[in-house]
Amino acid sequence: MRKKILFSVTIISLFSIFIYPSIANNLNLYAQEPEITYKRQLGSKGSENGQFRTPHSLAVDRFGYIYVGDTGNKRIEKFYSNGTFLKSWGSVGNNNGQFLGLHDVAVDPEGKFVYTLELNNHRVQKFDSNGTYITKWGFKGTGGRDVQRSPHQIAVNSLGIVYLTDRNGNQILKFFPNGTFVKTIGSKGAGPGQFDGPHGIAIDSDNNDVYVTDMKNHRVQLFDSKDSFIRQWGSFGNSTGQFSETAPGIAVDNKNNVFVIDKINTRVQMFDNEGNYLAGWGSFGKGLEQLNQPEDIAIDGNGQIYVTDTRNSRIQILEIKN
């Protein structure tokens, strides 16, 4: 009888040591799940300084400066980190420093160079951070049906290598910083490392890993710095962790959390870099805390989230709370 009592006490003790802490840890993790909340908006509809007409893209540099691709006004606008307008450059046309079909803007990790991507002028332009034109390049000689290439977004890694998502060619295009073509990544299909309508692209600051929204395959794909496929996540739908056929924007923060814009489902979703869903935000409308056809997303060094609320002609600024 005494042995049975001792055995029972031992089991209870082991349960207390191993099970209770596990439950407590799980409860603690649950309590610390992130929440995306609205903070404020930047800009309003118009053509004055600090205003926008259907802004399609944005980027935030290492110093906190905000660059907005003001598509309707054919210009780039630059803001201080507090949202105060600093300067703009660009006008309508196809000369150096002009824009037609301005679709994306990106900044290199050092904050020295600004890159723009135009659908109508079919080119990349490179500027310094003050908007001074440096160079440009197109897509001839990139293989395949290069005259029908249609890059939609642009990202730059820590070595200055420029990546473009080519939606028509279902590939990623790589260039040296001077515009010299390097190689293509991927092909049309639904297998690992293949694409059907790639659009959003982001590169993490730790390893130069590349994240791509593969829109018609309803997924995010992750590649290492040597362009090898690592993993994917997502499926079609409107539940958490799922995507519509329009997931045009993606960003990675300094903790390697991944943020994806879902245009049709009118929301931002947050994942860890393994693809586990963490949080979401957004609903359709014109209210202060709503979105209308969001297109792009960027994260600053403090974890603030910037979203181009394109049809509402403003930038929505969000923050993460645990």
Coordinates of C-alpha atoms in Angstrom, one line a residue:
M1 CA 0.0 0.0 0.0
R2 CA 2.8 2.4 0.9
K3 CA 4.5 1.7 -2.4
K4 CA 1.3 2.6 -4.3
I5 CA 1.0 5.9 -2.4
L6 CA 4.6 6.7 -3.1
F7 CA 4.2 5.8 -6.8
S8 CA 1.1 8.1 -7.0
V9 CA 2.9 11.0 -5.4
T10 CA 5.8 10.5 -7.8
I11 CA 3.4 10.6 -10.8
I12 CA 1.7 13.7 -9.5
S13 CA 5.0 15.4 -8.9
L14 CA 6.2 14.6 -12.4
F15 CA 2.9 15.9 -13.8
S16 CA 3.4 19.1 -11.9
I17 CA 7.0 19.5 -13.2
F18 CA 6.4 18.7 -16.8
I19 CA 2.8 19.3 -17.6
Y20 CA 1.8 22.4 -15.7
P21 CA 4.7 24.4 -16.9
S22 CA 3.9 23.4 -20.5
I23 CA 0.3 24.5 -20.0
A24 CA 1.5 27.8 -18.5
N25 CA 3.9 28.4 -21.3
N26 CA 1.2 27.8 -23.9
L27 CA -1.1 30.2 -22.1
N28 CA 1.7 32.7 -21.9
L29 CA 2.4 32.4 -25.7
Y30 CA -1.3 32.8 -26.4
A31 CA -1.4 35.9 -24.3
Q32 CA 1.4 37.4 -26.2
E33 CA 0.0 36.8 -29.7
P34 CA 0.5 40.0 -31.7
E35 CA -2.3 42.3 -32.7
I36 CA -2.2 44.7 -35.6
T37 CA -3.8 48.0 -34.8
Y38 CA -4.5 51.3 -36.6
K39 CA -2.3 54.2 -35.7
R40 CA -2.9 57.1 -38.2
Q41 CA -3.0 58.0 -41.9
L42 CA -0.7 59.9 -44.1
G43 CA -1.9 62.1 -46.9
S44 CA -5.2 62.7 -48.6
K45 CA -6.6 62.8 -52.2
G46 CA -5.1 65.6 -54.3
S47 CA -2.1 66.9 -56.2
E48 CA -0.6 69.3 -53.6
N49 CA 2.6 68.4 -51.7
G50 CA 1.9 65.5 -49.4
Q51 CA -1.3 64.5 -51.2
F52 CA -1.8 61.5 -53.5
R53 CA -3.8 60.2 -56.4
T54 CA -4.0 56.4 -56.3
P55 CA -0.6 55.8 -54.7
H56 CA 0.5 52.3 -55.8
S57 CA 3.7 51.7 -54.0
L58 CA 5.9 52.8 -51.1
A59 CA 9.2 52.0 -49.3
V60 CA 10.9 53.0 -46.1
D61 CA 14.6 53.4 -45.8
R62 CA 17.0 52.6 -42.9
F63 CA 16.7 56.2 -41.7
G64 CA 13.0 56.2 -41.6
Y65 CA 12.3 58.3 -44.7
I66 CA 9.2 57.3 -46.5
Y67 CA 9.0 57.1 -50.3
V68 CA 5.6 56.9 -52.0
G69 CA 5.0 56.1 -55.6
D70 CA 2.2 58.6 -56.3
T71 CA 1.0 56.9 -59.5
G72 CA -1.8 59.2 -60.4
N73 CA 0.4 62.3 -60.0
K74 CA 3.3 60.7 -61.9
R75 CA 5.9 61.4 -59.1
I76 CA 7.8 60.1 -56.1
E77 CA 7.0 61.9 -52.8
K78 CA 9.5 61.7 -49.9
F79 CA 8.5 62.2 -46.3
Y80 CA 10.3 62.5 -42.9
S81 CA 9.6 59.6 -40.5
N82 CA 7.0 61.7 -38.7
G83 CA 5.0 62.1 -42.0
T84 CA 6.0 65.6 -42.8
F85 CA 6.4 66.2 -46.5
L86 CA 10.1 66.7 -47.6
K87 CA 10.2 66.7 -51.4
S88 CA 9.0 65.2 -54.7
W89 CA 10.3 64.5 -58.1
G90 CA 8.9 63.4 -61.5
S91 CA 6.4 64.4 -64.1
V92 CA 4.5 62.7 -66.9
G93 CA 6.6 61.5 -69.8
N94 CA 9.3 59.1 -71.0
N95 CA 12.4 61.2 -70.5
N96 CA 14.9 60.6 -67.7
G97 CA 13.2 61.3 -64.3
Q98 CA 9.7 61.2 -65.8
F99 CA 7.1 58.4 -65.3
L100 CA 4.4 56.6 -67.1
G101 CA 2.7 53.7 -65.3
L102 CA 4.7 54.1 -62.2
H103 CA 4.1 50.8 -60.5
D104 CA 6.7 50.3 -57.7
V105 CA 9.4 52.1 -55.7
A106 CA 12.2 50.5 -53.7
V107 CA 15.2 51.6 -51.6
D108 CA 18.5 49.8 -51.2
P109 CA 19.3 48.6 -47.6
E110 CA 21.9 51.4 -47.2
G111 CA 19.3 54.1 -48.0
K112 CA 21.5 55.5 -50.8
F113 CA 19.5 54.7 -53.9
V114 CA 15.9 54.7 -55.0
Y115 CA 14.6 52.5 -57.8
T116 CA 11.4 52.9 -59.7
L117 CA 9.5 50.5 -62.0
E118 CA 7.2 51.7 -64.8
L119 CA 4.8 49.5 -66.7
N120 CA 4.2 51.9 -69.6
N121 CA 7.7 53.0 -70.1
H122 CA 8.9 49.4 -69.6
R123 CA 11.9 50.3 -67.5
V124 CA 13.7 50.6 -64.2
Q125 CA 15.1 54.0 -63.2
K126 CA 17.7 54.6 -60.5
F127 CA 18.0 57.8 -58.5
D128 CA 20.0 58.9 -55.4
S129 CA 18.0 59.4 -52.2
N130 CA 17.4 63.1 -53.2
G131 CA 15.8 62.2 -56.5
T132 CA 18.8 62.9 -58.8
Y133 CA 18.6 60.7 -61.8
I134 CA 21.5 58.2 -62.2
T135 CA 20.6 55.6 -64.8
K136 CA 17.9 53.4 -66.3
W137 CA 17.5 50.0 -68.0
G138 CA 14.9 47.9 -69.8
F139 CA 14.4 44.2 -70.3
K140 CA 15.8 43.4 -73.7
G141 CA 18.2 40.5 -73.6
T142 CA 16.7 38.9 -70.5
G143 CA 15.8 35.7 -72.4
G144 CA 12.5 34.3 -73.6
R145 CA 10.0 36.8 -75.0
D146 CA 11.7 39.8 -73.5
V147 CA 9.7 42.3 -75.4
Q148 CA 6.6 41.1 -73.5
R149 CA 8.2 41.1 -70.0
S150 CA 6.0 43.0 -67.5
P151 CA 7.9 43.4 -64.2
H152 CA 5.6 44.6 -61.4
Q153 CA 7.7 44.9 -58.3
I154 CA 11.3 45.5 -57.3
A155 CA 13.5 44.7 -54.4
V156 CA 17.2 45.2 -53.6
N157 CA 19.4 43.0 -51.4
S158 CA 22.4 44.0 -49.2
L159 CA 24.8 43.5 -52.1
G160 CA 22.9 45.9 -54.3
I161 CA 21.5 43.1 -56.5
V162 CA 18.1 44.1 -58.0
Y163 CA 15.2 41.6 -58.2
L164 CA 12.1 42.1 -60.4
T165 CA 8.9 40.0 -60.5
D166 CA 8.0 39.5 -64.1
R167 CA 4.3 38.8 -64.1
N168 CA 4.0 38.0 -67.8
G169 CA 7.1 35.8 -68.0
N170 CA 6.4 34.1 -64.7
Q171 CA 10.0 34.5 -63.6
I172 CA 12.2 36.6 -61.3
L173 CA 14.7 38.8 -63.1
K174 CA 18.1 39.6 -61.4
F175 CA 20.3 42.6 -62.3
F176 CA 23.5 44.1 -61.0
P177 CA 23.2 47.6 -59.5
N178 CA 24.2 49.2 -62.8
G179 CA 21.4 47.4 -64.7
T180 CA 23.5 44.6 -66.2
F181 CA 21.3 41.5 -66.5
V182 CA 22.4 38.5 -64.3
K183 CA 19.8 35.7 -64.6
T184 CA 16.2 34.5 -64.3
I185 CA 14.7 32.5 -61.6
G186 CA 11.8 30.1 -62.0
S187 CA 9.4 29.2 -64.8
K188 CA 5.6 29.0 -65.3
G189 CA 3.9 26.3 -63.2
A190 CA 2.6 25.3 -59.8
G191 CA 5.5 23.3 -58.5
P192 CA 8.1 24.5 -56.0
G193 CA 10.1 27.4 -57.4
Q194 CA 7.6 27.9 -60.3
F195 CA 5.3 30.9 -60.7
D196 CA 1.9 31.9 -62.1
G197 CA 1.6 35.6 -61.8
P198 CA 4.4 36.6 -59.4
H199 CA 3.9 40.1 -58.1
G200 CA 5.1 41.1 -54.6
I201 CA 8.8 40.7 -53.6
A202 CA 10.7 41.4 -50.4
I203 CA 14.2 40.5 -49.1
D204 CA 15.1 40.0 -45.5
S205 CA 18.0 41.9 -43.9
D206 CA 19.6 38.9 -42.2
N207 CA 20.3 36.4 -45.0
N208 CA 19.1 38.1 -48.2
D209 CA 16.3 35.5 -48.4
V210 CA 13.7 36.4 -51.0
Y211 CA 9.9 36.2 -50.5
V212 CA 7.6 36.3 -53.5
T213 CA 3.8 36.5 -53.7
D214 CA 2.8 33.9 -56.4
M215 CA -0.6 35.3 -56.9
K216 CA -2.4 32.8 -59.2
N217 CA -1.0 29.9 -57.1
H218 CA -2.3 31.6 -54.0
R219 CA 0.9 31.3 -52.0
V220 CA 4.1 32.9 -50.8
Q221 CA 7.3 31.3 -51.9
L222 CA 10.7 31.7 -50.1
F223 CA 14.1 31.4 -51.7
D224 CA 17.6 31.6 -50.2
S225 CA 20.2 34.1 -51.3
K226 CA 21.4 31.6 -53.9
D227 CA 17.9 31.5 -55.4
S228 CA 17.2 27.9 -54.2
F229 CA 13.6 27.2 -53.2
I230 CA 13.1 26.8 -49.4
R231 CA 9.4 26.6 -48.7
Q232 CA 5.9 27.9 -49.5
W233 CA 2.7 28.5 -47.8
G234 CA -0.9 29.5 -48.6
S235 CA -3.9 28.3 -50.5
F236 CA -7.0 29.9 -52.1
G237 CA -9.7 31.4 -49.9
N238 CA -10.5 34.0 -47.4
S239 CA -9.7 32.2 -44.1
T240 CA -6.7 33.0 -42.1
G241 CA -3.5 32.0 -43.9
Q242 CA -5.3 31.9 -47.3
F243 CA -5.0 34.3 -50.2
S244 CA -7.2 35.6 -53.1
E245 CA -5.7 35.8 -56.6
T246 CA -4.5 39.3 -55.8
A247 CA -1.8 39.4 -53.2
P248 CA 0.3 42.2 -54.7
G249 CA 2.4 43.4 -51.8
I250 CA 4.8 41.7 -49.3
A251 CA 7.3 43.0 -46.7
V252 CA 9.6 41.5 -44.1
D253 CA 10.4 43.2 -40.7
N254 CA 13.7 43.1 -38.8
K255 CA 12.4 40.1 -36.9
N256 CA 11.7 38.2 -40.1
N257 CA 8.0 38.4 -39.7
V258 CA 6.2 38.5 -43.1
F259 CA 3.4 40.8 -44.0
V260 CA 1.2 40.2 -47.1
I261 CA -1.4 42.4 -48.7
D262 CA -4.5 40.7 -50.0
K263 CA -6.3 43.2 -52.3
I264 CA -9.6 41.4 -52.9
N265 CA -9.9 40.2 -49.3
T266 CA -9.0 43.8 -48.2
R267 CA -6.6 42.9 -45.5
V268 CA -3.0 42.6 -44.2
Q269 CA -1.9 39.2 -42.9
M270 CA 1.1 38.7 -40.6
F271 CA 3.1 35.4 -40.6
D272 CA 6.4 34.2 -39.1
N273 CA 8.9 33.2 -41.7
E274 CA 7.9 29.6 -41.4
G275 CA 4.4 30.6 -42.7
N276 CA 2.5 30.3 -39.5
Y277 CA -0.3 32.8 -39.3
L278 CA 0.1 35.4 -36.5
A279 CA -2.3 38.3 -37.0
G280 CA -4.5 40.2 -39.5
W281 CA -6.1 43.6 -40.0
G282 CA -8.4 45.2 -42.5
S283 CA -11.9 45.6 -43.8
F284 CA -13.4 47.3 -46.9
G285 CA -14.5 50.9 -46.8
K286 CA -13.5 54.6 -46.7
G287 CA -13.4 54.9 -42.9
L288 CA -10.3 55.8 -40.9
E289 CA -9.5 52.2 -40.1
Q290 CA -10.5 50.7 -43.5
L291 CA -9.0 49.9 -46.9
N292 CA -10.0 50.1 -50.5
Q293 CA -7.9 48.0 -52.9
P294 CA -4.6 48.1 -51.0
E295 CA -1.5 47.4 -53.1
D296 CA 1.8 47.7 -51.3
I297 CA 3.3 47.4 -47.8
A298 CA 6.5 48.4 -46.0
I299 CA 7.8 48.1 -42.5
D300 CA 10.1 50.6 -40.8
G301 CA 12.9 49.9 -38.2
N302 CA 10.5 50.4 -35.3
G303 CA 8.0 47.9 -36.6
Q304 CA 5.5 50.4 -37.9
I305 CA 3.5 49.1 -40.9
Y306 CA 2.7 51.3 -43.9
V307 CA 0.0 50.3 -46.4
T308 CA -0.9 52.0 -49.7
D309 CA -4.7 52.4 -49.4
T310 CA -4.7 53.0 -53.1
R311 CA -8.4 53.8 -54.0
N312 CA -8.7 55.9 -50.9
S313 CA -5.6 57.9 -52.0
R314 CA -3.8 57.7 -48.6
I315 CA -1.2 55.7 -46.6
Q316 CA -2.5 53.7 -43.6
I317 CA 0.0 53.4 -40.8
L318 CA -0.4 50.5 -38.4
E319 CA 1.5 49.1 -35.4
I320 CA 1.9 45.8 -33.7
K321 CA 0.8 45.3 -30.1
N322 CA 1.3 42.1 -28.1

